[in-house]
Amino acid sequence: MANQYLLGENFFVYTGDTNKNPIAFSTDCTLSISGDTIDTSSKSSGVFASALPGQFSWTISTSALYTTEAQYETLYEAMLTRTPMKITFGRVTSLGDATTEINTALDSTKTHFEGQAYITSLELSAGNGEVASYSIEFNGDGRLSMVKGTE
């Protein structure tokens, strides 16, 4: 099979456990994974530093249009109460076509990522003559699991 490109509209950020809800009216999303290093440089290292791998961390961020159905209020409460949330980064079930709406349910037949996270940033933007929008960043608490799909 030939290599296929995946378009950005295939991916959403979901909240919740069994009933995964996409962040509604999302315009973009990002999954970032990084690793720390532990400096092991010594006099024997010469002019080049040496290191060992350290801990990993991850964040998931997304931006969305603010609508009357937006989840902003729920996310705001979760941030203020310091409530961890189950977060999933994955693909939608169906993009639809010009005549049908997108099916934003998580496609569990495809590989996706999930873990517990805290909201560390929530920004609401309302420019003159623009649709209001908000952006949110989730900071992972523990392991980010890669869940293999059945395909």
JSON list of C-alpha atoms in Angstrom, two decimals:
[
{"chain": "A", "resi": 1, "resn": "MET", "atom": "CA", "xyz": [0.00, 0.00, 0.00]},
{"chain": "A", "resi": 2, "resn": "ALA", "atom": "CA", "xyz": [1.27, 3.46, -0.88]},
{"chain": "A", "resi": 3, "resn": "ASN", "atom": "CA", "xyz": [2.09, 5.93, 1.86]},
{"chain": "A", "resi": 4, "resn": "GLN", "atom": "CA", "xyz": [-0.92, 8.13, 2.68]},
{"chain": "A", "resi": 5, "resn": "TYR", "atom": "CA", "xyz": [-0.76, 11.61, 4.11]},
{"chain": "A", "resi": 6, "resn": "LEU", "atom": "CA", "xyz": [-3.07, 12.37, 7.03]},
{"chain": "A", "resi": 7, "resn": "LEU", "atom": "CA", "xyz": [-4.69, 15.78, 7.11]},
{"chain": "A", "resi": 8, "resn": "GLY", "atom": "CA", "xyz": [-4.89, 17.78, 10.32]},
{"chain": "A", "resi": 9, "resn": "GLU", "atom": "CA", "xyz": [-8.68, 17.63, 10.38]},
{"chain": "A", "resi": 10, "resn": "ASN", "atom": "CA", "xyz": [-8.37, 13.90, 11.09]},
{"chain": "A", "resi": 11, "resn": "PHE", "atom": "CA", "xyz": [-7.14, 14.59, 14.65]},
{"chain": "A", "resi": 12, "resn": "PHE", "atom": "CA", "xyz": [-8.96, 15.80, 17.76]},
{"chain": "A", "resi": 13, "resn": "VAL", "atom": "CA", "xyz": [-8.35, 16.13, 21.48]},
{"chain": "A", "resi": 14, "resn": "TYR", "atom": "CA", "xyz": [-10.89, 14.18, 23.54]},
{"chain": "A", "resi": 15, "resn": "THR", "atom": "CA", "xyz": [-11.79, 14.39, 27.22]},
{"chain": "A", "resi": 16, "resn": "GLY", "atom": "CA", "xyz": [-13.42, 11.77, 29.42]},
{"chain": "A", "resi": 17, "resn": "ASP", "atom": "CA", "xyz": [-13.11, 8.04, 30.00]},
{"chain": "A", "resi": 18, "resn": "THR", "atom": "CA", "xyz": [-15.56, 5.75, 28.23]},
{"chain": "A", "resi": 19, "resn": "ASN", "atom": "CA", "xyz": [-17.56, 8.45, 26.47]},
{"chain": "A", "resi": 20, "resn": "LYS", "atom": "CA", "xyz": [-14.73, 10.40, 24.90]},
{"chain": "A", "resi": 21, "resn": "ASN", "atom": "CA", "xyz": [-15.91, 13.89, 23.97]},
{"chain": "A", "resi": 22, "resn": "PRO", "atom": "CA", "xyz": [-13.98, 15.91, 21.41]},
{"chain": "A", "resi": 23, "resn": "ILE", "atom": "CA", "xyz": [-13.11, 19.49, 22.24]},
{"chain": "A", "resi": 24, "resn": "ALA", "atom": "CA", "xyz": [-15.91, 21.03, 20.18]},
{"chain": "A", "resi": 25, "resn": "PHE", "atom": "CA", "xyz": [-15.20, 23.31, 17.22]},
{"chain": "A", "resi": 26, "resn": "SER", "atom": "CA", "xyz": [-11.46, 22.68, 17.41]},
{"chain": "A", "resi": 27, "resn": "THR", "atom": "CA", "xyz": [-9.26, 24.52, 14.93]},
{"chain": "A", "resi": 28, "resn": "ASP", "atom": "CA", "xyz": [-5.92, 22.84, 15.72]},
{"chain": "A", "resi": 29, "resn": "CYS", "atom": "CA", "xyz": [-4.28, 20.47, 18.17]},
{"chain": "A", "resi": 30, "resn": "THR", "atom": "CA", "xyz": [-0.75, 19.49, 19.15]},
{"chain": "A", "resi": 31, "resn": "LEU", "atom": "CA", "xyz": [0.82, 16.59, 21.03]},
{"chain": "A", "resi": 32, "resn": "SER", "atom": "CA", "xyz": [4.32, 17.29, 22.39]},
{"chain": "A", "resi": 33, "resn": "ILE", "atom": "CA", "xyz": [6.54, 14.70, 24.05]},
{"chain": "A", "resi": 34, "resn": "SER", "atom": "CA", "xyz": [9.94, 15.62, 25.44]},
{"chain": "A", "resi": 35, "resn": "GLY", "atom": "CA", "xyz": [12.66, 13.96, 27.42]},
{"chain": "A", "resi": 36, "resn": "ASP", "atom": "CA", "xyz": [15.09, 15.37, 29.97]},
{"chain": "A", "resi": 37, "resn": "THR", "atom": "CA", "xyz": [18.71, 14.36, 30.15]},
{"chain": "A", "resi": 38, "resn": "ILE", "atom": "CA", "xyz": [20.89, 13.79, 33.17]},
{"chain": "A", "resi": 39, "resn": "ASP", "atom": "CA", "xyz": [24.34, 15.32, 32.84]},
{"chain": "A", "resi": 40, "resn": "THR", "atom": "CA", "xyz": [27.04, 12.68, 33.29]},
{"chain": "A", "resi": 41, "resn": "SER", "atom": "CA", "xyz": [29.94, 14.87, 32.18]},
{"chain": "A", "resi": 42, "resn": "SER", "atom": "CA", "xyz": [33.18, 14.47, 34.03]},
{"chain": "A", "resi": 43, "resn": "LYS", "atom": "CA", "xyz": [36.81, 15.40, 33.58]},
{"chain": "A", "resi": 44, "resn": "SER", "atom": "CA", "xyz": [37.12, 12.28, 31.44]},
{"chain": "A", "resi": 45, "resn": "SER", "atom": "CA", "xyz": [34.47, 13.54, 29.01]},
{"chain": "A", "resi": 46, "resn": "GLY", "atom": "CA", "xyz": [36.83, 15.97, 27.34]},
{"chain": "A", "resi": 47, "resn": "VAL", "atom": "CA", "xyz": [35.24, 18.92, 25.56]},
{"chain": "A", "resi": 48, "resn": "PHE", "atom": "CA", "xyz": [31.97, 17.11, 24.81]},
{"chain": "A", "resi": 49, "resn": "ALA", "atom": "CA", "xyz": [29.21, 16.70, 27.38]},
{"chain": "A", "resi": 50, "resn": "SER", "atom": "CA", "xyz": [27.80, 13.27, 28.10]},
{"chain": "A", "resi": 51, "resn": "ALA", "atom": "CA", "xyz": [24.31, 12.44, 29.28]},
{"chain": "A", "resi": 52, "resn": "LEU", "atom": "CA", "xyz": [21.83, 9.73, 30.18]},
{"chain": "A", "resi": 53, "resn": "PRO", "atom": "CA", "xyz": [18.15, 9.83, 29.31]},
{"chain": "A", "resi": 54, "resn": "GLY", "atom": "CA", "xyz": [15.99, 11.18, 32.14]},
{"chain": "A", "resi": 55, "resn": "GLN", "atom": "CA", "xyz": [12.27, 11.61, 32.63]},
{"chain": "A", "resi": 56, "resn": "PHE", "atom": "CA", "xyz": [9.74, 12.15, 29.86]},
{"chain": "A", "resi": 57, "resn": "SER", "atom": "CA", "xyz": [6.98, 14.75, 29.89]},
{"chain": "A", "resi": 58, "resn": "TRP", "atom": "CA", "xyz": [4.10, 15.49, 27.58]},
{"chain": "A", "resi": 59, "resn": "THR", "atom": "CA", "xyz": [1.58, 18.18, 26.78]},
{"chain": "A", "resi": 60, "resn": "ILE", "atom": "CA", "xyz": [-1.48, 18.33, 24.58]},
{"chain": "A", "resi": 61, "resn": "SER", "atom": "CA", "xyz": [-2.86, 21.65, 23.40]},
{"chain": "A", "resi": 62, "resn": "THR", "atom": "CA", "xyz": [-5.79, 22.67, 21.26]},
{"chain": "A", "resi": 63, "resn": "SER", "atom": "CA", "xyz": [-7.62, 25.78, 20.13]},
{"chain": "A", "resi": 64, "resn": "ALA", "atom": "CA", "xyz": [-11.34, 25.99, 19.49]},
{"chain": "A", "resi": 65, "resn": "LEU", "atom": "CA", "xyz": [-14.04, 28.41, 18.48]},
{"chain": "A", "resi": 66, "resn": "TYR", "atom": "CA", "xyz": [-16.09, 29.73, 21.39]},
{"chain": "A", "resi": 67, "resn": "THR", "atom": "CA", "xyz": [-19.75, 28.97, 20.78]},
{"chain": "A", "resi": 68, "resn": "THR", "atom": "CA", "xyz": [-22.90, 28.60, 22.85]},
{"chain": "A", "resi": 69, "resn": "GLU", "atom": "CA", "xyz": [-22.11, 24.86, 22.93]},
{"chain": "A", "resi": 70, "resn": "ALA", "atom": "CA", "xyz": [-18.43, 25.33, 23.82]},
{"chain": "A", "resi": 71, "resn": "GLN", "atom": "CA", "xyz": [-16.88, 23.42, 26.70]},
{"chain": "A", "resi": 72, "resn": "TYR", "atom": "CA", "xyz": [-14.98, 26.44, 27.99]},
{"chain": "A", "resi": 73, "resn": "GLU", "atom": "CA", "xyz": [-16.94, 26.65, 31.25]},
{"chain": "A", "resi": 74, "resn": "THR", "atom": "CA", "xyz": [-16.34, 22.97, 32.06]},
{"chain": "A", "resi": 75, "resn": "LEU", "atom": "CA", "xyz": [-12.64, 23.31, 31.30]},
{"chain": "A", "resi": 76, "resn": "TYR", "atom": "CA", "xyz": [-12.45, 26.48, 33.39]},
{"chain": "A", "resi": 77, "resn": "GLU", "atom": "CA", "xyz": [-13.96, 24.66, 36.40]},
{"chain": "A", "resi": 78, "resn": "ALA", "atom": "CA", "xyz": [-11.56, 21.72, 35.96]},
{"chain": "A", "resi": 79, "resn": "MET", "atom": "CA", "xyz": [-8.62, 24.12, 35.95]},
{"chain": "A", "resi": 80, "resn": "LEU", "atom": "CA", "xyz": [-9.74, 26.05, 39.04]},
{"chain": "A", "resi": 81, "resn": "THR", "atom": "CA", "xyz": [-10.51, 22.91, 41.02]},
{"chain": "A", "resi": 82, "resn": "ARG", "atom": "CA", "xyz": [-7.22, 21.33, 39.92]},
{"chain": "A", "resi": 83, "resn": "THR", "atom": "CA", "xyz": [-9.10, 18.29, 38.67]},
{"chain": "A", "resi": 84, "resn": "PRO", "atom": "CA", "xyz": [-7.08, 15.88, 36.52]},
{"chain": "A", "resi": 85, "resn": "MET", "atom": "CA", "xyz": [-8.73, 14.89, 33.27]},
{"chain": "A", "resi": 86, "resn": "LYS", "atom": "CA", "xyz": [-8.44, 11.84, 31.04]},
{"chain": "A", "resi": 87, "resn": "ILE", "atom": "CA", "xyz": [-7.13, 13.20, 27.71]},
{"chain": "A", "resi": 88, "resn": "THR", "atom": "CA", "xyz": [-6.95, 11.39, 24.39]},
{"chain": "A", "resi": 89, "resn": "PHE", "atom": "CA", "xyz": [-5.27, 12.53, 21.18]},
{"chain": "A", "resi": 90, "resn": "GLY", "atom": "CA", "xyz": [-6.55, 10.59, 18.21]},
{"chain": "A", "resi": 91, "resn": "ARG", "atom": "CA", "xyz": [-8.32, 10.41, 14.89]},
{"chain": "A", "resi": 92, "resn": "VAL", "atom": "CA", "xyz": [-11.98, 10.88, 14.11]},
{"chain": "A", "resi": 93, "resn": "THR", "atom": "CA", "xyz": [-14.23, 8.10, 12.89]},
{"chain": "A", "resi": 94, "resn": "SER", "atom": "CA", "xyz": [-15.21, 9.80, 9.63]},
{"chain": "A", "resi": 95, "resn": "LEU", "atom": "CA", "xyz": [-14.46, 13.07, 7.92]},
{"chain": "A", "resi": 96, "resn": "GLY", "atom": "CA", "xyz": [-17.63, 12.85, 5.86]},
{"chain": "A", "resi": 97, "resn": "ASP", "atom": "CA", "xyz": [-17.87, 14.64, 2.54]},
{"chain": "A", "resi": 98, "resn": "ALA", "atom": "CA", "xyz": [-19.37, 17.83, 1.15]},
{"chain": "A", "resi": 99, "resn": "THR", "atom": "CA", "xyz": [-22.90, 16.56, 1.90]},
{"chain": "A", "resi": 100, "resn": "THR", "atom": "CA", "xyz": [-22.42, 15.03, 5.35]},
{"chain": "A", "resi": 101, "resn": "GLU", "atom": "CA", "xyz": [-21.13, 16.26, 8.66]},
{"chain": "A", "resi": 102, "resn": "ILE", "atom": "CA", "xyz": [-17.95, 15.00, 10.24]},
{"chain": "A", "resi": 103, "resn": "ASN", "atom": "CA", "xyz": [-18.30, 12.14, 12.73]},
{"chain": "A", "resi": 104, "resn": "THR", "atom": "CA", "xyz": [-16.02, 13.33, 15.53]},
{"chain": "A", "resi": 105, "resn": "ALA", "atom": "CA", "xyz": [-16.18, 10.13, 17.59]},
{"chain": "A", "resi": 106, "resn": "LEU", "atom": "CA", "xyz": [-12.75, 8.68, 18.38]},
{"chain": "A", "resi": 107, "resn": "ASP", "atom": "CA", "xyz": [-11.73, 5.99, 15.89]},
{"chain": "A", "resi": 108, "resn": "SER", "atom": "CA", "xyz": [-10.45, 3.35, 18.29]},
{"chain": "A", "resi": 109, "resn": "THR", "atom": "CA", "xyz": [-9.41, 1.16, 15.34]},
{"chain": "A", "resi": 110, "resn": "LYS", "atom": "CA", "xyz": [-6.54, 3.62, 14.84]},
{"chain": "A", "resi": 111, "resn": "THR", "atom": "CA", "xyz": [-3.57, 4.12, 17.17]},
{"chain": "A", "resi": 112, "resn": "HIS", "atom": "CA", "xyz": [-4.17, 6.95, 19.64]},
{"chain": "A", "resi": 113, "resn": "PHE", "atom": "CA", "xyz": [-2.57, 8.39, 22.78]},
{"chain": "A", "resi": 114, "resn": "GLU", "atom": "CA", "xyz": [-4.14, 8.83, 26.21]},
{"chain": "A", "resi": 115, "resn": "GLY", "atom": "CA", "xyz": [-3.26, 9.79, 29.75]},
{"chain": "A", "resi": 116, "resn": "GLN", "atom": "CA", "xyz": [-4.19, 11.87, 32.79]},
{"chain": "A", "resi": 117, "resn": "ALA", "atom": "CA", "xyz": [-3.44, 15.59, 32.63]},
{"chain": "A", "resi": 118, "resn": "TYR", "atom": "CA", "xyz": [-4.01, 18.89, 34.38]},
{"chain": "A", "resi": 119, "resn": "ILE", "atom": "CA", "xyz": [-5.01, 22.09, 32.63]},
{"chain": "A", "resi": 120, "resn": "THR", "atom": "CA", "xyz": [-2.08, 24.48, 32.90]},
{"chain": "A", "resi": 121, "resn": "SER", "atom": "CA", "xyz": [-3.22, 27.19, 30.51]},
{"chain": "A", "resi": 122, "resn": "LEU", "atom": "CA", "xyz": [-6.61, 28.45, 29.35]},
{"chain": "A", "resi": 123, "resn": "GLU", "atom": "CA", "xyz": [-6.82, 31.54, 27.16]},
{"chain": "A", "resi": 124, "resn": "LEU", "atom": "CA", "xyz": [-9.97, 33.19, 25.81]},
{"chain": "A", "resi": 125, "resn": "SER", "atom": "CA", "xyz": [-9.59, 35.56, 22.85]},
{"chain": "A", "resi": 126, "resn": "ALA", "atom": "CA", "xyz": [-12.27, 37.84, 21.46]},
{"chain": "A", "resi": 127, "resn": "GLY", "atom": "CA", "xyz": [-10.98, 40.10, 18.69]},
{"chain": "A", "resi": 128, "resn": "ASN", "atom": "CA", "xyz": [-13.14, 42.77, 17.07]},
{"chain": "A", "resi": 129, "resn": "GLY", "atom": "CA", "xyz": [-14.96, 41.35, 14.06]},
{"chain": "A", "resi": 130, "resn": "GLU", "atom": "CA", "xyz": [-13.77, 37.78, 14.78]},
{"chain": "A", "resi": 131, "resn": "VAL", "atom": "CA", "xyz": [-15.34, 34.65, 16.22]},
{"chain": "A", "resi": 132, "resn": "ALA", "atom": "CA", "xyz": [-14.23, 34.33, 19.83]},
{"chain": "A", "resi": 133, "resn": "SER", "atom": "CA", "xyz": [-11.86, 31.44, 20.45]},
{"chain": "A", "resi": 134, "resn": "TYR", "atom": "CA", "xyz": [-9.97, 29.79, 23.25]},
{"chain": "A", "resi": 135, "resn": "SER", "atom": "CA", "xyz": [-6.83, 27.74, 23.62]},
{"chain": "A", "resi": 136, "resn": "ILE", "atom": "CA", "xyz": [-6.01, 25.20, 26.27]},
{"chain": "A", "resi": 137, "resn": "GLU", "atom": "CA", "xyz": [-2.92, 23.29, 27.34]},
{"chain": "A", "resi": 138, "resn": "PHE", "atom": "CA", "xyz": [-2.95, 20.02, 29.25]},
{"chain": "A", "resi": 139, "resn": "ASN", "atom": "CA", "xyz": [0.21, 18.98, 31.12]},
{"chain": "A", "resi": 140, "resn": "GLY", "atom": "CA", "xyz": [0.52, 15.22, 31.48]},
{"chain": "A", "resi": 141, "resn": "ASP", "atom": "CA", "xyz": [0.55, 13.61, 34.91]},
{"chain": "A", "resi": 142, "resn": "GLY", "atom": "CA", "xyz": [2.32, 10.29, 34.52]},
{"chain": "A", "resi": 143, "resn": "ARG", "atom": "CA", "xyz": [2.53, 8.02, 31.51]},
{"chain": "A", "resi": 144, "resn": "LEU", "atom": "CA", "xyz": [1.18, 8.86, 28.07]},
{"chain": "A", "resi": 145, "resn": "SER", "atom": "CA", "xyz": [-0.01, 5.51, 26.72]},
{"chain": "A", "resi": 146, "resn": "MET", "atom": "CA", "xyz": [0.03, 4.65, 23.05]},
{"chain": "A", "resi": 147, "resn": "VAL", "atom": "CA", "xyz": [-3.06, 2.53, 22.44]},
{"chain": "A", "resi": 148, "resn": "LYS", "atom": "CA", "xyz": [-2.65, 0.39, 19.32]},
{"chain": "A", "resi": 149, "resn": "GLY", "atom": "CA", "xyz": [-5.63, 0.29, 17.00]},
{"chain": "A", "resi": 150, "resn": "THR", "atom": "CA", "xyz": [-7.04, -2.88, 15.52]},
{"chain": "A", "resi": 151, "resn": "GLU", "atom": "CA", "xyz": [-6.08, -1.94, 11.94]}
]
